[in-house]
Structure formats: structure tokens, C-alpha cells
Short mmCIF file of C-alpha atoms in Angstrom, two decimals:
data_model
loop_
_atom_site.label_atom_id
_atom_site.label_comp_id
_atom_site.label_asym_id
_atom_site.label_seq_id
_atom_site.Cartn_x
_atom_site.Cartn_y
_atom_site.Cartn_z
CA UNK R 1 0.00 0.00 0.00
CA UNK R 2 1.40 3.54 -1.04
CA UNK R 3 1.75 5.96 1.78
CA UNK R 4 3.43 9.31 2.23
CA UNK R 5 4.99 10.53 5.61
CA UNK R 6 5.03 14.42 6.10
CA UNK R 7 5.23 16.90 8.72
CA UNK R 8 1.60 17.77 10.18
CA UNK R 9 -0.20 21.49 9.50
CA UNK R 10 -2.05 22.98 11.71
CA UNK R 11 -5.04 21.57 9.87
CA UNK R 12 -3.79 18.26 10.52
CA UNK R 13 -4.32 19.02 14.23
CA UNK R 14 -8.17 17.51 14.61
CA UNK R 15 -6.96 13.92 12.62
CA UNK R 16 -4.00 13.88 15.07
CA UNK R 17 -6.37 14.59 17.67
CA UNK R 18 -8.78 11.50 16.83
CA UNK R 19 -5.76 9.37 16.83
CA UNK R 20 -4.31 10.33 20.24
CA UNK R 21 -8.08 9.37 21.47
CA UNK R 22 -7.63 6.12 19.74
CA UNK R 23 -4.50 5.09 21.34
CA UNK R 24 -5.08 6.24 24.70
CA UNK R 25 -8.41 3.90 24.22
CA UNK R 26 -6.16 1.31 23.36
CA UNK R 27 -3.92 2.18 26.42
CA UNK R 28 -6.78 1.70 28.67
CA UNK R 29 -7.08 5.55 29.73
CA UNK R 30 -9.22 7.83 27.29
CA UNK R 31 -10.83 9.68 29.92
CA UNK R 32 -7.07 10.48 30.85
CA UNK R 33 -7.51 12.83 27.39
CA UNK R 34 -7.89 16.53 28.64
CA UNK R 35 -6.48 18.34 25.30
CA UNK R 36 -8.45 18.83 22.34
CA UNK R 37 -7.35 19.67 18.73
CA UNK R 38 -7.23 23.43 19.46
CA UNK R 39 -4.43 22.80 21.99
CA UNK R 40 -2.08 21.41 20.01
CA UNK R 41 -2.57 24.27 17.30
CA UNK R 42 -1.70 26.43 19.78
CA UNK R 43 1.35 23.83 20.96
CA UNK R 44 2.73 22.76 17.79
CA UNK R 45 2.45 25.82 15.77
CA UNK R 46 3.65 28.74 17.97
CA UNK R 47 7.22 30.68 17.81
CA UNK R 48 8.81 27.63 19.67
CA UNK R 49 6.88 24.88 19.59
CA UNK R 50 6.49 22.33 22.11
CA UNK R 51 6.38 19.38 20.29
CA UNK R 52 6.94 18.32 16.28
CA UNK R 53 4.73 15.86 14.41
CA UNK R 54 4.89 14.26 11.50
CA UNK R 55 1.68 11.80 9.91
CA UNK R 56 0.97 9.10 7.44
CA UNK R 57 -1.16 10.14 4.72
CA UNK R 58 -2.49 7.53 2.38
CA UNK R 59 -4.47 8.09 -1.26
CA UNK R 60 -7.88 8.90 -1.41
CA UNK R 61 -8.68 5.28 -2.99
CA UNK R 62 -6.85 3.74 -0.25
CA UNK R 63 -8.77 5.54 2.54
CA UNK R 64 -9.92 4.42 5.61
CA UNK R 65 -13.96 3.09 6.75
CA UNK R 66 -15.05 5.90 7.63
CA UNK R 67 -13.24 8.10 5.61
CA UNK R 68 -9.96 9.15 6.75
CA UNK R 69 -6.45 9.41 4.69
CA UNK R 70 -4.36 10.69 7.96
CA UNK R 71 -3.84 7.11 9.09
CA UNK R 72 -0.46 7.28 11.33
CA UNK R 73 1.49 9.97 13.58
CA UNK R 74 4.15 10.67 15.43
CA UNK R 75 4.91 12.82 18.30
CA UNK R 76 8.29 13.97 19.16
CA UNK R 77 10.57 16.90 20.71
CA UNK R 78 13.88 17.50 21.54
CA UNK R 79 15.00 16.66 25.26
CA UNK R 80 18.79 17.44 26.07
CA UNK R 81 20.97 14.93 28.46
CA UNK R 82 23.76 16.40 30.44
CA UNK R 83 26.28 13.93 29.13
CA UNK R 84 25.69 14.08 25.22
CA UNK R 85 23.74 16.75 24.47
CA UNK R 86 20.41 16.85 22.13
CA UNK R 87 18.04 13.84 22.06
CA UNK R 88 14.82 13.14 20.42
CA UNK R 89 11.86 12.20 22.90
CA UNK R 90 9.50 9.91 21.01
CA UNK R 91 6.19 10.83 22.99
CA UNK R 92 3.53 8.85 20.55
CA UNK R 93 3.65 6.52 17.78
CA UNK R 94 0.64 5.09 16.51
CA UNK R 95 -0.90 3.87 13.16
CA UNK R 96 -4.77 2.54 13.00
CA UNK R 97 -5.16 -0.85 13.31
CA UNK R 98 -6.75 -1.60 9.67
CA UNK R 99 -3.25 -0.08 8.25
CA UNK R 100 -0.77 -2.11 9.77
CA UNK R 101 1.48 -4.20 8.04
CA UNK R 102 2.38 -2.34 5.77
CA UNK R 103 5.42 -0.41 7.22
CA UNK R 104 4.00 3.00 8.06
CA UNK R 105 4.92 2.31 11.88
CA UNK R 106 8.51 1.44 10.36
CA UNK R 107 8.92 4.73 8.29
CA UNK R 108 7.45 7.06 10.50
CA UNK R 109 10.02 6.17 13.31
CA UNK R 110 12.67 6.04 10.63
CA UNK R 111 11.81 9.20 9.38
CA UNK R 112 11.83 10.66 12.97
CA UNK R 113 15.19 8.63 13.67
CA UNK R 114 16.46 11.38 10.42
CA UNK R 115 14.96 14.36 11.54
CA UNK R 116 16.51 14.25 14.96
CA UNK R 117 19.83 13.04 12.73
CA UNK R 118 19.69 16.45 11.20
CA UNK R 119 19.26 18.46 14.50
CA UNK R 120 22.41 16.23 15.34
CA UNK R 121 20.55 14.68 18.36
CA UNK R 122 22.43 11.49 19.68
CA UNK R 123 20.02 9.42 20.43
CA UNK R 124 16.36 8.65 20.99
CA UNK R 125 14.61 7.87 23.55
CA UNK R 126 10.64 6.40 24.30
CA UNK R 127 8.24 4.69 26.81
CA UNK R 128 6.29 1.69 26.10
CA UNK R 129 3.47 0.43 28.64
CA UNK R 130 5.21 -3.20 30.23
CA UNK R 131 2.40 -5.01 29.01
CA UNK R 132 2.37 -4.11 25.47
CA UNK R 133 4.75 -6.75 24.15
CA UNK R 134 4.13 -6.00 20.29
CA UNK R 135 5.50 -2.32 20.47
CA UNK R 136 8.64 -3.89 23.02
CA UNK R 137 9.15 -6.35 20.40
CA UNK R 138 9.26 -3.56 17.42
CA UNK R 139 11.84 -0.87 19.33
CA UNK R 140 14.00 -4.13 20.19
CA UNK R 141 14.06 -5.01 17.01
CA UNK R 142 14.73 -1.59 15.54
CA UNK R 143 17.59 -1.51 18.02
CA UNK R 144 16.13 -0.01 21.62
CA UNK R 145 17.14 -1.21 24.76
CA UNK R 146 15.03 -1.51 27.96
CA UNK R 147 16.68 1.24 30.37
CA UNK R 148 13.82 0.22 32.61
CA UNK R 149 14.80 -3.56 32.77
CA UNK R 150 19.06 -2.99 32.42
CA UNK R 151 19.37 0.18 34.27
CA UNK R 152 16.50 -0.07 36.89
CA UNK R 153 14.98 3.67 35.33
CA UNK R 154 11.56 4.59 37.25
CA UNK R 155 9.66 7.97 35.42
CA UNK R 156 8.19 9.73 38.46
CA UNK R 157 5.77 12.83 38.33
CA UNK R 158 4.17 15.19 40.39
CA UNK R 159 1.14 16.71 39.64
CA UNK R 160 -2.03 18.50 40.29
CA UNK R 161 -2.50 19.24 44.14
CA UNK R 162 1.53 17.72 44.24
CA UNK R 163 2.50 19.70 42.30
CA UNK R 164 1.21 23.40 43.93
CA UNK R 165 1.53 21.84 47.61
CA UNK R 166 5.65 21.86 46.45
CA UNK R 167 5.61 24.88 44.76
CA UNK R 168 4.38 26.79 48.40
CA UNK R 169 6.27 25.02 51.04
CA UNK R 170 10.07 25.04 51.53
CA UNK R 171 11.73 27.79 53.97
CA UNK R 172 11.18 31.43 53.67
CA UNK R 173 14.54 33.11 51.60
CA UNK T 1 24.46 31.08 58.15
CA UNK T 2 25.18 30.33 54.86
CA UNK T 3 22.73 32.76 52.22
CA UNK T 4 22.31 32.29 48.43
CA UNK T 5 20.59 32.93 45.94
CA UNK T 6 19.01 31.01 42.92
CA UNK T 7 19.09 32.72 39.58
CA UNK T 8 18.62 32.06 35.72
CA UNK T 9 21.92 30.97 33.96
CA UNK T 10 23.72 33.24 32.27
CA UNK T 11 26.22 32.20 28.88
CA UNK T 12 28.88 33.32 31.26
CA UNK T 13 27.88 30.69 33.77
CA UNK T 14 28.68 28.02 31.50
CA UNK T 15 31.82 26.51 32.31
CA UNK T 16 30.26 26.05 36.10
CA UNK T 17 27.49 24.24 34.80
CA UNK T 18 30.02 22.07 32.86
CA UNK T 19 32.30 21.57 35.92
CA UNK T 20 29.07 20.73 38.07
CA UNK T 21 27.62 18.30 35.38
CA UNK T 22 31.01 16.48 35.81
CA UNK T 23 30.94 16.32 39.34
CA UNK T 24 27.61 14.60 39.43
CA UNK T 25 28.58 12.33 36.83
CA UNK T 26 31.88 11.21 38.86
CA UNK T 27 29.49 10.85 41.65
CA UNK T 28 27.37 8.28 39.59
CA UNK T 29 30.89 6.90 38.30
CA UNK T 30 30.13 8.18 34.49
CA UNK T 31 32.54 10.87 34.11
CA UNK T 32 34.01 9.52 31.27
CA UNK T 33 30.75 9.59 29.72
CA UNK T 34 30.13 13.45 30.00
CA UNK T 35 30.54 14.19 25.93
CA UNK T 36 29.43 17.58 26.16
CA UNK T 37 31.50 21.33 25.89
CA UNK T 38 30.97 24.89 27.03
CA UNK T 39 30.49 25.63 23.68
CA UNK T 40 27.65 23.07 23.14
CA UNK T 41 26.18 24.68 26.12
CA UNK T 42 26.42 28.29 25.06
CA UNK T 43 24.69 27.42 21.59
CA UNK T 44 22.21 24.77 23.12
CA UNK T 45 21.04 27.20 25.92
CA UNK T 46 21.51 30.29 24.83
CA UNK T 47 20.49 30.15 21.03
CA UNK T 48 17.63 30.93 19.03
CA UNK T 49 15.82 27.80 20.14
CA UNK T 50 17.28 27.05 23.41
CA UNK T 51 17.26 22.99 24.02
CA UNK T 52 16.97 23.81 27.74
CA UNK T 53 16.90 26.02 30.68
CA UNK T 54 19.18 26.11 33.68
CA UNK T 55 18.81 27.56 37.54
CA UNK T 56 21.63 28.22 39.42
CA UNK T 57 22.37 28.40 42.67
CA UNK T 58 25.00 31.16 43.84
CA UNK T 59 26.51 31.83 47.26
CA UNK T 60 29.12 35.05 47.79
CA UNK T 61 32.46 34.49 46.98
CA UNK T 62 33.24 34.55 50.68
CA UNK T 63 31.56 31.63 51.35
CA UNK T 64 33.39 29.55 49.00
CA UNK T 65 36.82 27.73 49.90
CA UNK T 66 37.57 26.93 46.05
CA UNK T 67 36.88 30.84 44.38
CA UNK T 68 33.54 28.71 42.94
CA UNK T 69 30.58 30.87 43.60
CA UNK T 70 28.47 28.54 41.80
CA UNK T 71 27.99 26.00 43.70
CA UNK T 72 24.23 23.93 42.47
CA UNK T 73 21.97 23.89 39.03
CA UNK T 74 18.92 22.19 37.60
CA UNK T 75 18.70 22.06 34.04
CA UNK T 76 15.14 21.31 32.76
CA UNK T 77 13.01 21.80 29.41
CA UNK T 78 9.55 21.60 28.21
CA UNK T 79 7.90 18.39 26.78
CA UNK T 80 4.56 17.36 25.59
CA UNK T 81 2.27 14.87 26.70
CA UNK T 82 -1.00 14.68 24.03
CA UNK T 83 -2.99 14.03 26.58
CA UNK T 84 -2.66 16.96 29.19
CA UNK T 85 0.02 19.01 27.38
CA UNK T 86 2.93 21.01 28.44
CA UNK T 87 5.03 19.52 31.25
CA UNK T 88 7.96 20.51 33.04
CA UNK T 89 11.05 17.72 32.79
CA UNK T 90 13.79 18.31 35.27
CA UNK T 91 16.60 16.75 33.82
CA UNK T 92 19.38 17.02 36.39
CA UNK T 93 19.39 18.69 40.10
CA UNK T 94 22.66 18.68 41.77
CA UNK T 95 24.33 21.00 45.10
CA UNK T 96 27.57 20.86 45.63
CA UNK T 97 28.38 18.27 48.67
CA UNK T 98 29.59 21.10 51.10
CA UNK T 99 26.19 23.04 50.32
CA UNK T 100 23.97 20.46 51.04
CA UNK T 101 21.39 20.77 54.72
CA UNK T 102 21.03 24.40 53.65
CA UNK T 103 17.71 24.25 52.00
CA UNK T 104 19.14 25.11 48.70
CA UNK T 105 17.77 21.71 47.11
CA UNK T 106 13.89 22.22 48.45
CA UNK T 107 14.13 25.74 46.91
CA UNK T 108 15.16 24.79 43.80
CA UNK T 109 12.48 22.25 43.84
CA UNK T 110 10.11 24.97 45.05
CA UNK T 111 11.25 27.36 42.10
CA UNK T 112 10.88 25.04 39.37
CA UNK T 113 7.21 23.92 40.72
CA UNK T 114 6.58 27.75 40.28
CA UNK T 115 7.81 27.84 36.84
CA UNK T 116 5.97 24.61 36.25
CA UNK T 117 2.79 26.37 37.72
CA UNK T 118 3.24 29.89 35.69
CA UNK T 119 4.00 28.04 32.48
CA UNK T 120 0.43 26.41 32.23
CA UNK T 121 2.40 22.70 32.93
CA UNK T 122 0.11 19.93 34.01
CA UNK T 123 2.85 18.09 35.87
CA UNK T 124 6.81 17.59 36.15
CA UNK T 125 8.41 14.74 35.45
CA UNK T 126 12.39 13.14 35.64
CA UNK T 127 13.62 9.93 36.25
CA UNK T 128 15.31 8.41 39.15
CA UNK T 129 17.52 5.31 39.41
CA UNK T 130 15.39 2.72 41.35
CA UNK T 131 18.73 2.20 43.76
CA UNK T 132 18.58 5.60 44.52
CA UNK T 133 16.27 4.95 47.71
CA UNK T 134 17.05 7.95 49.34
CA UNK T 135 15.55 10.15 46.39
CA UNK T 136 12.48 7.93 45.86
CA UNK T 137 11.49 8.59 49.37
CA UNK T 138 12.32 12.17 49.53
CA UNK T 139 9.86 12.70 46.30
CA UNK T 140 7.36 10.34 47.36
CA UNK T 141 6.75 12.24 50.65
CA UNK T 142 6.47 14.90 48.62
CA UNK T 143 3.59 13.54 46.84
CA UNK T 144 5.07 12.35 43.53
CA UNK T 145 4.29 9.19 41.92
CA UNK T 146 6.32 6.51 40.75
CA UNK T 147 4.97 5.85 37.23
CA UNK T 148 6.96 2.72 36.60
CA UNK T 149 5.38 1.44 39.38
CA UNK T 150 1.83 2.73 39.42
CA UNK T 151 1.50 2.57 35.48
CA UNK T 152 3.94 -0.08 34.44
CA UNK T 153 5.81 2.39 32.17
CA UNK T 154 9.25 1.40 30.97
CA UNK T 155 12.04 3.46 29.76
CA UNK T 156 13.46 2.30 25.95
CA UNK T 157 16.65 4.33 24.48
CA UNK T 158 18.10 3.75 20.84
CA UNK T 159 21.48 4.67 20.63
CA UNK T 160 22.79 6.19 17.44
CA UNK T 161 24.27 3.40 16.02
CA UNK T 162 21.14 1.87 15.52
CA UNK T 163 19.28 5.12 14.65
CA UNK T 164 21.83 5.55 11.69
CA UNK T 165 21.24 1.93 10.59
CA UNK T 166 17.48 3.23 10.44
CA UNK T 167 18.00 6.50 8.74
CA UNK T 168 20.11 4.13 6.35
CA UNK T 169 17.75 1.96 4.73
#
């Protein structure tokens, strides 16, 4: 099947908007989805955006059921490690489930792999859920190792009430 | 009584942040692995398009047995989460050894949870070494979580060996 990878537009914003829905169903949290379309117009398309995106279009005559030719994305931006210097953060990758197979999941991290190549980033970095053996199995064999499982990484966060409780304690200057 | 103050880097404060970045890494027994220069750090930071921003933590000259004045940092950026949008990742926090017990660590902490706060961020998030007890605790009784843990999320890295074999084909 013929498919083109490009950076999103702004337009693109409401397909990539369906699809983060999609694979946060498939993650088992939708109602974890607080951001709507107009949000990342706002976050992608501004004087320094927050994050970079590129999709997988296919042809008209290869469109999806109910109609859509925006069939993959990924979500990226540039994180920095004190030792090396510019990295790529791999925040989503997802294609619909009736277009797999065909190597879109393959090129679009390839073709993030070359952007972050040309912003001379040293290396990439991503999360996958512990229980989602397919995507393990497709970084590992595209080359990722588990930093989790070698290097005993945990990702902590601190948030909502957390998050303002730290911001007003500690002493007085 | 010790006082200091935390600031914004400056380009001038790069080689400190360098010299700092090395200490922590010879703490963690990686120093050989520091890659980075000052003058990756000037254009990084202090470019068009910075690739991060730094905090500093400064105490008078007086204070200081080794002429350093700067004597902490926590170098964090912006990332995205498509769910809940901006957040703030803090990518390293370090104090100097002889600076530590003087509160300079919670108000770094404090300062960046401000910034987090004014910048419309929905959370912070970094990584911690699961041996690295002592940290765990300190955040969770703060009120973080442990995502790994809670969530089952797992940390994957390709190297760029691998991402030029991609980039290849």
C-alpha cells in the first residue's frame, strides 16, 4: 500500500487529535484525554513549539472506513541529556489498526530517527506500557534497549495538588 | 548562616554548569561519559531555540573555599504529553556536597514547581535510578508518583548506532 509521511499542518491538528483518542483507548485511559485539537494548534504551531509531528497520509482510494487518509502519527521533541547533548523524545507513535502491516509504523520512526539526525541529536529515547509486548518487540528489534529492565529507570511525576503543595512550602529566603 | 541565591543561567555561567555536570557524573561513576562542551552549552542554551533552561544556585564568593561561587543547578526543558500538554522535565538537580542541609535543594524544587505552575504545565516529570532509595522517598513524601510502578511504564533508548542503521535503509 502507497503511503506518504510528512510533517503535520495545523489543519492536521483535529486527525491527530482523533488518533491520540484512539491510542489512549487502546492504552486503557481515554478519559485520561484533557487536550483537544485546538491545543495542540496552539502547541505545535507557535514561535517555539512544544512538540513536532509528523503523519501518514495515504491516497484517497486507499482511505480508511469511515473516511480518513491521515492514518499514522508521530509525536516527538527535543530533550537534552547532560552527558551528550540533544536527544529526540519519542512521545507517541501510533498507526490505525486496519493499516498495519504495511510499514508505516517502520517509516514514521525512521523518518523521525532522520529528523533528529539532522538536529544532530544522539540518540532517541521512548516509553512503552510493560504489558504491550508487540510495540517492546518492534523498538527491540529496531535496536532499543530496555533502560527500565538494564538500568533499573523509574519515570516519576508530580502533579495536580503535588505539584502546587511543592511549589508553596520550603523555607522562607 | 550560609545565604544564596538562585538565579537564571547566564552564557557566562557556562563553564560552572560544565564543571558541576562532571561532578555529578563522577558521583554516579560516568565521568568519562560526559561528551558535552561549554560551547555546546552556550549554543544549546543560549540560542535561538534554546534545548533547555538552567537555575543556578550562587553563594558570595566569601563563602566559598575553592573561588567557585556557583555551587548547584537544575537544568530542565519543556515536553509534551498529548494528553494533558505542556510539562515541566527536570533533567538534572545537583548541590555541591559542602552546600547540602542548607535548604538550597527544596528551593530549587520549590522554584521550578513555580515555573511549572506559571507556564500552564500539568505536571513535572524526571527519572530516578530505582537504587537511589534515598531520592524515591524524599519525592514520594512529597507527593510524587512513581509511574513505573503505578502505570507499568518502561524506559526504551536507541542509541545512534542503531538510529543511523534506520536512517540508512
Amino acid at each position: 500500500m502507497k503511503f506518504k509521511i510528512r510533517p503535520a499542518t495545523k489543519e492536521d491538528c483535529k486527525e491527530i487529535s482523533r488518533m491520540i483518542m484512539e491510542l489512549a483507548v487502546f492504552e486503557k485511559m481515554p478519559d485520561q484525554v484533557k487536550i483537544t485539537h485546538e491545543d495542540l494548534e496552539r502547541d505545535g504551531f507557535c514561535q517555539n513549539p512544544f512538540f513536532e509531528c509528523l503523519v501518514a497520509e495515504v491516497p484517497e482510494e486507499h482511505k480508511s472506513t469511515e473516511g480518513f487518509t491521515v492514518v499514522g502519527y508521530g509525536l516527538y521533541f527535543y530533550n537534552y541529556s547532560t552527558w551528550e547533548g540533544r536527544t529526540v523524545y519519542l512521545e507517541d507513535l501510533y498507526v490505525m489498526p486496519e493499516f498495519r502491516g504495511n510499514g508505516i509504523g517502520k517509516g514514521l520512526l525512521s523518518k523521525v530517527a532522520q529528523v533528529g539526525k539532522k538536529k544532530r541529536c544522539v540518540r532517541l529515547n521512548l516509553s512503552v506500557l510493560d504489558w504491550n509486548a508487540p510495540a517492546r518487540d518492534f523498538y527491540i528489534a529496531k535496536g532499543a534497549r530496555d533502560l527500565t529492565d538494564s538500568e533499573g529507570w523509574h519515570f516519576i511525576r508530580f502533579d495536580g495538588q503535588n505539584l502546587d503543595n511543592l511549589a508553596n512550602e520550603a523555607p522562607e529566603d | 548562616m550560609a545565604s544564596f541565591i538562585l538565579r537564571k543561567a547566564e552564557p557566562k555561567d557556562v563553564s560552572d554548569i560544565l564543571r558541576l555536570i562532571k561532578e555529578l557524573a563522577k558521583f554516579e561513576e560516568m565521568e568519562e561519559k560526559v561528551m558535552l562542551s561549554e560551547k555546546e552549552l552556550l549554543e544549546d542554551g543560549f540560542g535561538e531555540h534554546p534545548f533547555y533552561h538552567c537555575l543556578v544556585a550562587e553563594v558570595p564568593k566569601e563563602q566559598s573555599s575553592d573561588d567557585y561561587s556557583v555551587i548547584g543547578f537544575a537544568m530542565y526543558y519543556f515536553t509534551y504529553d498529548p494528553w494533558i500538554g505542556k510539562l515541566l522535565y527536570l533533567e538534572d538537580f545537583y548541590v555541591m556536597q559542602d552546600f547540602r542541609g542548607l535548604g538550597i535543594g527544596s528551593r530549587i524544587l520549590k522554584v521550578l514547581s513555580e515555573t511549572a505552575v506559571k507556564t500552564r504545565c500539568s505536571a513535572m516529570h524526571f527519572i530516578v535510578a530505582e537504587n537511589n532509595t534515598k531520592s524515591i522517598e524524599f519525592y514520594k513524601r512529597k507527593g510524587a508518583a512513581d509511574l513505573s510502578l503505578e502505570e507499568g511504564w518502561r524506559l526504551f533508548e536507541i542509541e545512534k548506532q542503531e538510529l543511523l542503521k534506520m536512517t540508512a535503509k
